[in-house]
Amino acid sequence: MYSFVYRLPSSFTATKNSRFLSFTAKRCTDCDYSRIYVCNTCHLPMINITSITPFNLFKLPLQYMIDKTALRASYLQYQNILHPDKHSGLTKNDLKLITNSSSYVNEAYKLLLDDKKRGIELLSQLNQDIKLDDCNVIDIFEIHESIDSLKSSSEVQNFKNRMNERIDEIVSDINRYFIEKNYDQVRSKLSMLGYFSAISDRLDCHD
């Protein structure tokens, strides 16, 4: 997992690379820090983006419930600046830096959107065990049997609605247990979330 959290000051001056000289980062009106770690002038990453945690990459607080609207806004800003079409004529090394940074931004964005993966990442950042507990196999088996017995599209939709309500409840529980620092329950609920999410995905493919 990632080893450190880095926070970039709102004013930045480099000494070894001329493209960063006298550079002032775009400032966030809320926190007075740049929203992203990319130069607004030359559109190159100011630091090794792939060494930053997903939470800090998008300047999100280290907590389970996140502002997904703000996350998407930062993601689109990254993608706009790191788009290959904006970097014609770069050196091979700079182009590789852009490509690797864009790929990492995509991976970090998907991780943070995923309620289970985000929880595991947060456990890691809090120096907690990330090994998840096993769910009750019998309960999961019974749910799959229930899916096999569904006949109509309305039955499938009703079952899916119930599963989605259960997922929402689990996500709420995970957030509460993170706040309470009850990490055993966090791991238990994250494991449960994974199973119910897989069931929901199966329902999406149900004929």
Short mmCIF file of N, CA and C in Angstrom, two decimals, residues 101-174:
data_model
loop_
_atom_site.label_atom_id
_atom_site.label_comp_id
_atom_site.label_asym_id
_atom_site.label_seq_id
_atom_site.Cartn_x
_atom_site.Cartn_y
_atom_site.Cartn_z
N SER A 101 0.78 8.96 -14.80
CA SER A 101 -0.02 9.76 -13.87
C SER A 101 -1.50 9.63 -14.17
N SER A 102 -1.86 9.69 -15.46
CA SER A 102 -3.26 9.57 -15.85
C SER A 102 -3.82 8.21 -15.47
N SER A 103 -3.02 7.17 -15.68
CA SER A 103 -3.45 5.81 -15.33
C SER A 103 -3.68 5.68 -13.83
N TYR A 104 -2.77 6.25 -13.06
CA TYR A 104 -2.89 6.16 -11.60
C TYR A 104 -4.11 6.95 -11.11
N VAL A 105 -4.36 8.11 -11.71
CA VAL A 105 -5.53 8.90 -11.33
C VAL A 105 -6.80 8.09 -11.57
N ASN A 106 -6.86 7.38 -12.71
CA ASN A 106 -8.03 6.55 -13.00
C ASN A 106 -8.21 5.46 -11.96
N GLU A 107 -7.13 4.79 -11.60
CA GLU A 107 -7.19 3.71 -10.62
C GLU A 107 -7.62 4.24 -9.25
N ALA A 108 -7.05 5.36 -8.84
CA ALA A 108 -7.38 5.94 -7.53
C ALA A 108 -8.83 6.39 -7.49
N TYR A 109 -9.31 6.94 -8.59
CA TYR A 109 -10.70 7.40 -8.68
C TYR A 109 -11.67 6.23 -8.53
N LYS A 110 -11.40 5.15 -9.26
CA LYS A 110 -12.27 3.97 -9.17
C LYS A 110 -12.23 3.36 -7.77
N LEU A 111 -11.06 3.35 -7.16
CA LEU A 111 -10.93 2.80 -5.81
C LEU A 111 -11.80 3.59 -4.83
N LEU A 112 -11.75 4.91 -4.91
CA LEU A 112 -12.49 5.74 -3.96
C LEU A 112 -13.99 5.68 -4.20
N LEU A 113 -14.41 5.42 -5.42
CA LEU A 113 -15.83 5.29 -5.70
C LEU A 113 -16.39 3.98 -5.16
N ASP A 114 -15.53 2.97 -5.07
CA ASP A 114 -15.95 1.64 -4.62
C ASP A 114 -16.01 1.63 -3.09
N ASP A 115 -17.20 1.42 -2.54
CA ASP A 115 -17.38 1.51 -1.08
C ASP A 115 -16.54 0.49 -0.33
N LYS A 116 -16.36 -0.70 -0.88
CA LYS A 116 -15.55 -1.72 -0.21
C LYS A 116 -14.06 -1.39 -0.30
N LYS A 117 -13.59 -1.10 -1.52
CA LYS A 117 -12.17 -0.81 -1.70
C LYS A 117 -11.75 0.45 -0.94
N ARG A 118 -12.65 1.44 -0.90
CA ARG A 118 -12.33 2.66 -0.15
C ARG A 118 -12.17 2.35 1.33
N GLY A 119 -13.02 1.46 1.84
CA GLY A 119 -12.93 1.08 3.25
C GLY A 119 -11.63 0.36 3.56
N ILE A 120 -11.23 -0.53 2.66
CA ILE A 120 -9.97 -1.26 2.87
C ILE A 120 -8.78 -0.31 2.81
N GLU A 121 -8.82 0.63 1.88
CA GLU A 121 -7.74 1.62 1.78
C GLU A 121 -7.68 2.48 3.04
N LEU A 122 -8.84 2.85 3.55
CA LEU A 122 -8.86 3.65 4.76
C LEU A 122 -8.32 2.87 5.95
N LEU A 123 -8.66 1.60 6.06
CA LEU A 123 -8.09 0.76 7.11
C LEU A 123 -6.56 0.76 7.02
N SER A 124 -6.05 0.64 5.80
CA SER A 124 -4.61 0.63 5.60
C SER A 124 -3.99 1.95 6.03
N GLN A 125 -4.63 3.06 5.66
CA GLN A 125 -4.10 4.38 6.02
C GLN A 125 -4.14 4.61 7.53
N LEU A 126 -5.05 3.92 8.21
CA LEU A 126 -5.15 4.04 9.66
C LEU A 126 -4.30 2.98 10.37
N ASN A 127 -3.47 2.28 9.58
CA ASN A 127 -2.56 1.25 10.12
C ASN A 127 -3.33 0.11 10.82
N GLN A 128 -4.45 -0.26 10.21
CA GLN A 128 -5.26 -1.35 10.74
C GLN A 128 -5.15 -2.57 9.83
N ASP A 129 -5.42 -3.73 10.40
CA ASP A 129 -5.42 -4.98 9.66
C ASP A 129 -6.47 -4.90 8.54
N ILE A 130 -6.09 -5.26 7.31
CA ILE A 130 -7.03 -5.17 6.19
C ILE A 130 -7.57 -6.54 5.78
N LYS A 131 -7.22 -7.60 6.54
CA LYS A 131 -7.76 -8.92 6.25
C LYS A 131 -9.21 -8.96 6.70
N LEU A 132 -10.12 -9.30 5.78
CA LEU A 132 -11.54 -9.27 6.08
C LEU A 132 -12.04 -10.63 6.58
N ASP A 133 -13.10 -10.57 7.37
CA ASP A 133 -13.73 -11.78 7.88
C ASP A 133 -14.55 -12.45 6.79
N ASP A 134 -14.85 -13.73 6.98
CA ASP A 134 -15.72 -14.45 6.06
C ASP A 134 -17.17 -14.25 6.47
N CYS A 135 -18.05 -14.13 5.46
CA CYS A 135 -19.47 -14.02 5.75
C CYS A 135 -20.04 -15.40 6.07
N ASN A 136 -21.28 -15.39 6.54
CA ASN A 136 -22.00 -16.63 6.79
C ASN A 136 -22.32 -17.28 5.44
N VAL A 137 -21.65 -18.38 5.15
CA VAL A 137 -21.79 -19.04 3.84
C VAL A 137 -23.21 -19.51 3.61
N ILE A 138 -23.85 -19.99 4.67
CA ILE A 138 -25.21 -20.52 4.53
C ILE A 138 -26.17 -19.41 4.11
N ASP A 139 -26.04 -18.23 4.72
CA ASP A 139 -26.91 -17.12 4.37
C ASP A 139 -26.71 -16.71 2.91
N ILE A 140 -25.47 -16.65 2.47
CA ILE A 140 -25.17 -16.27 1.08
C ILE A 140 -25.73 -17.31 0.12
N PHE A 141 -25.58 -18.58 0.46
CA PHE A 141 -26.09 -19.66 -0.38
C PHE A 141 -27.60 -19.57 -0.53
N GLU A 142 -28.29 -19.26 0.57
CA GLU A 142 -29.74 -19.14 0.54
C GLU A 142 -30.18 -17.98 -0.34
N ILE A 143 -29.42 -16.89 -0.31
CA ILE A 143 -29.75 -15.75 -1.16
C ILE A 143 -29.62 -16.12 -2.63
N HIS A 144 -28.56 -16.84 -2.98
CA HIS A 144 -28.38 -17.26 -4.38
C HIS A 144 -29.49 -18.21 -4.80
N GLU A 145 -29.92 -19.07 -3.88
CA GLU A 145 -31.04 -19.96 -4.20
C GLU A 145 -32.30 -19.16 -4.46
N SER A 146 -32.51 -18.12 -3.70
CA SER A 146 -33.67 -17.25 -3.90
C SER A 146 -33.63 -16.58 -5.27
N ILE A 147 -32.43 -16.18 -5.70
CA ILE A 147 -32.29 -15.56 -7.01
C ILE A 147 -32.65 -16.55 -8.11
N ASP A 148 -32.22 -17.81 -7.95
CA ASP A 148 -32.52 -18.85 -8.95
C ASP A 148 -34.01 -19.09 -9.09
N SER A 149 -34.77 -18.78 -8.05
CA SER A 149 -36.21 -19.04 -8.08
C SER A 149 -37.01 -17.86 -8.65
N LEU A 150 -36.35 -16.76 -8.93
CA LEU A 150 -37.05 -15.60 -9.47
C LEU A 150 -37.54 -15.87 -10.88
N LYS A 151 -38.79 -15.51 -11.16
CA LYS A 151 -39.39 -15.84 -12.46
C LYS A 151 -39.57 -14.63 -13.37
N SER A 152 -40.08 -13.56 -12.84
CA SER A 152 -40.40 -12.40 -13.67
C SER A 152 -39.44 -11.25 -13.44
N SER A 153 -39.47 -10.31 -14.37
CA SER A 153 -38.60 -9.15 -14.25
C SER A 153 -38.97 -8.30 -13.03
N SER A 154 -40.25 -8.26 -12.70
CA SER A 154 -40.68 -7.50 -11.52
C SER A 154 -40.14 -8.14 -10.24
N GLU A 155 -40.10 -9.47 -10.19
CA GLU A 155 -39.54 -10.16 -9.03
C GLU A 155 -38.05 -9.86 -8.90
N VAL A 156 -37.37 -9.85 -10.03
CA VAL A 156 -35.94 -9.54 -10.03
C VAL A 156 -35.70 -8.13 -9.53
N GLN A 157 -36.51 -7.18 -10.02
CA GLN A 157 -36.34 -5.78 -9.62
C GLN A 157 -36.63 -5.58 -8.15
N ASN A 158 -37.66 -6.22 -7.66
CA ASN A 158 -38.00 -6.12 -6.23
C ASN A 158 -36.88 -6.69 -5.36
N PHE A 159 -36.32 -7.81 -5.80
CA PHE A 159 -35.23 -8.43 -5.05
C PHE A 159 -34.01 -7.53 -5.08
N LYS A 160 -33.76 -6.94 -6.24
CA LYS A 160 -32.60 -6.03 -6.36
C LYS A 160 -32.78 -4.81 -5.47
N ASN A 161 -33.99 -4.29 -5.41
CA ASN A 161 -34.26 -3.13 -4.54
C ASN A 161 -33.96 -3.47 -3.09
N ARG A 162 -34.34 -4.68 -2.68
CA ARG A 162 -34.07 -5.12 -1.32
C ARG A 162 -32.58 -5.23 -1.06
N MET A 163 -31.85 -5.75 -2.05
CA MET A 163 -30.40 -5.88 -1.90
C MET A 163 -29.74 -4.51 -1.82
N ASN A 164 -30.21 -3.58 -2.63
CA ASN A 164 -29.63 -2.23 -2.62
C ASN A 164 -29.91 -1.52 -1.30
N GLU A 165 -31.08 -1.74 -0.74
CA GLU A 165 -31.39 -1.18 0.57
C GLU A 165 -30.47 -1.77 1.63
N ARG A 166 -30.21 -3.07 1.50
CA ARG A 166 -29.30 -3.73 2.46
C ARG A 166 -27.89 -3.17 2.32
N ILE A 167 -27.46 -2.93 1.08
CA ILE A 167 -26.13 -2.37 0.84
C ILE A 167 -26.02 -0.97 1.45
N ASP A 168 -27.06 -0.17 1.28
CA ASP A 168 -27.05 1.18 1.88
C ASP A 168 -26.93 1.11 3.39
N GLU A 169 -27.62 0.15 3.99
CA GLU A 169 -27.55 -0.03 5.44
C GLU A 169 -26.13 -0.42 5.88
N ILE A 170 -25.51 -1.32 5.11
CA ILE A 170 -24.16 -1.77 5.45
C ILE A 170 -23.17 -0.62 5.34
N VAL A 171 -23.29 0.18 4.28
CA VAL A 171 -22.40 1.33 4.10
C VAL A 171 -22.55 2.30 5.27
N SER A 172 -23.77 2.53 5.69
CA SER A 172 -24.01 3.40 6.83
C SER A 172 -23.37 2.82 8.10
N ASP A 173 -23.49 1.49 8.27
CA ASP A 173 -22.88 0.83 9.43
C ASP A 173 -21.36 0.97 9.41
N ILE A 174 -20.77 0.79 8.21
CA ILE A 174 -19.32 0.90 8.09
C ILE A 174 -18.85 2.29 8.50
#
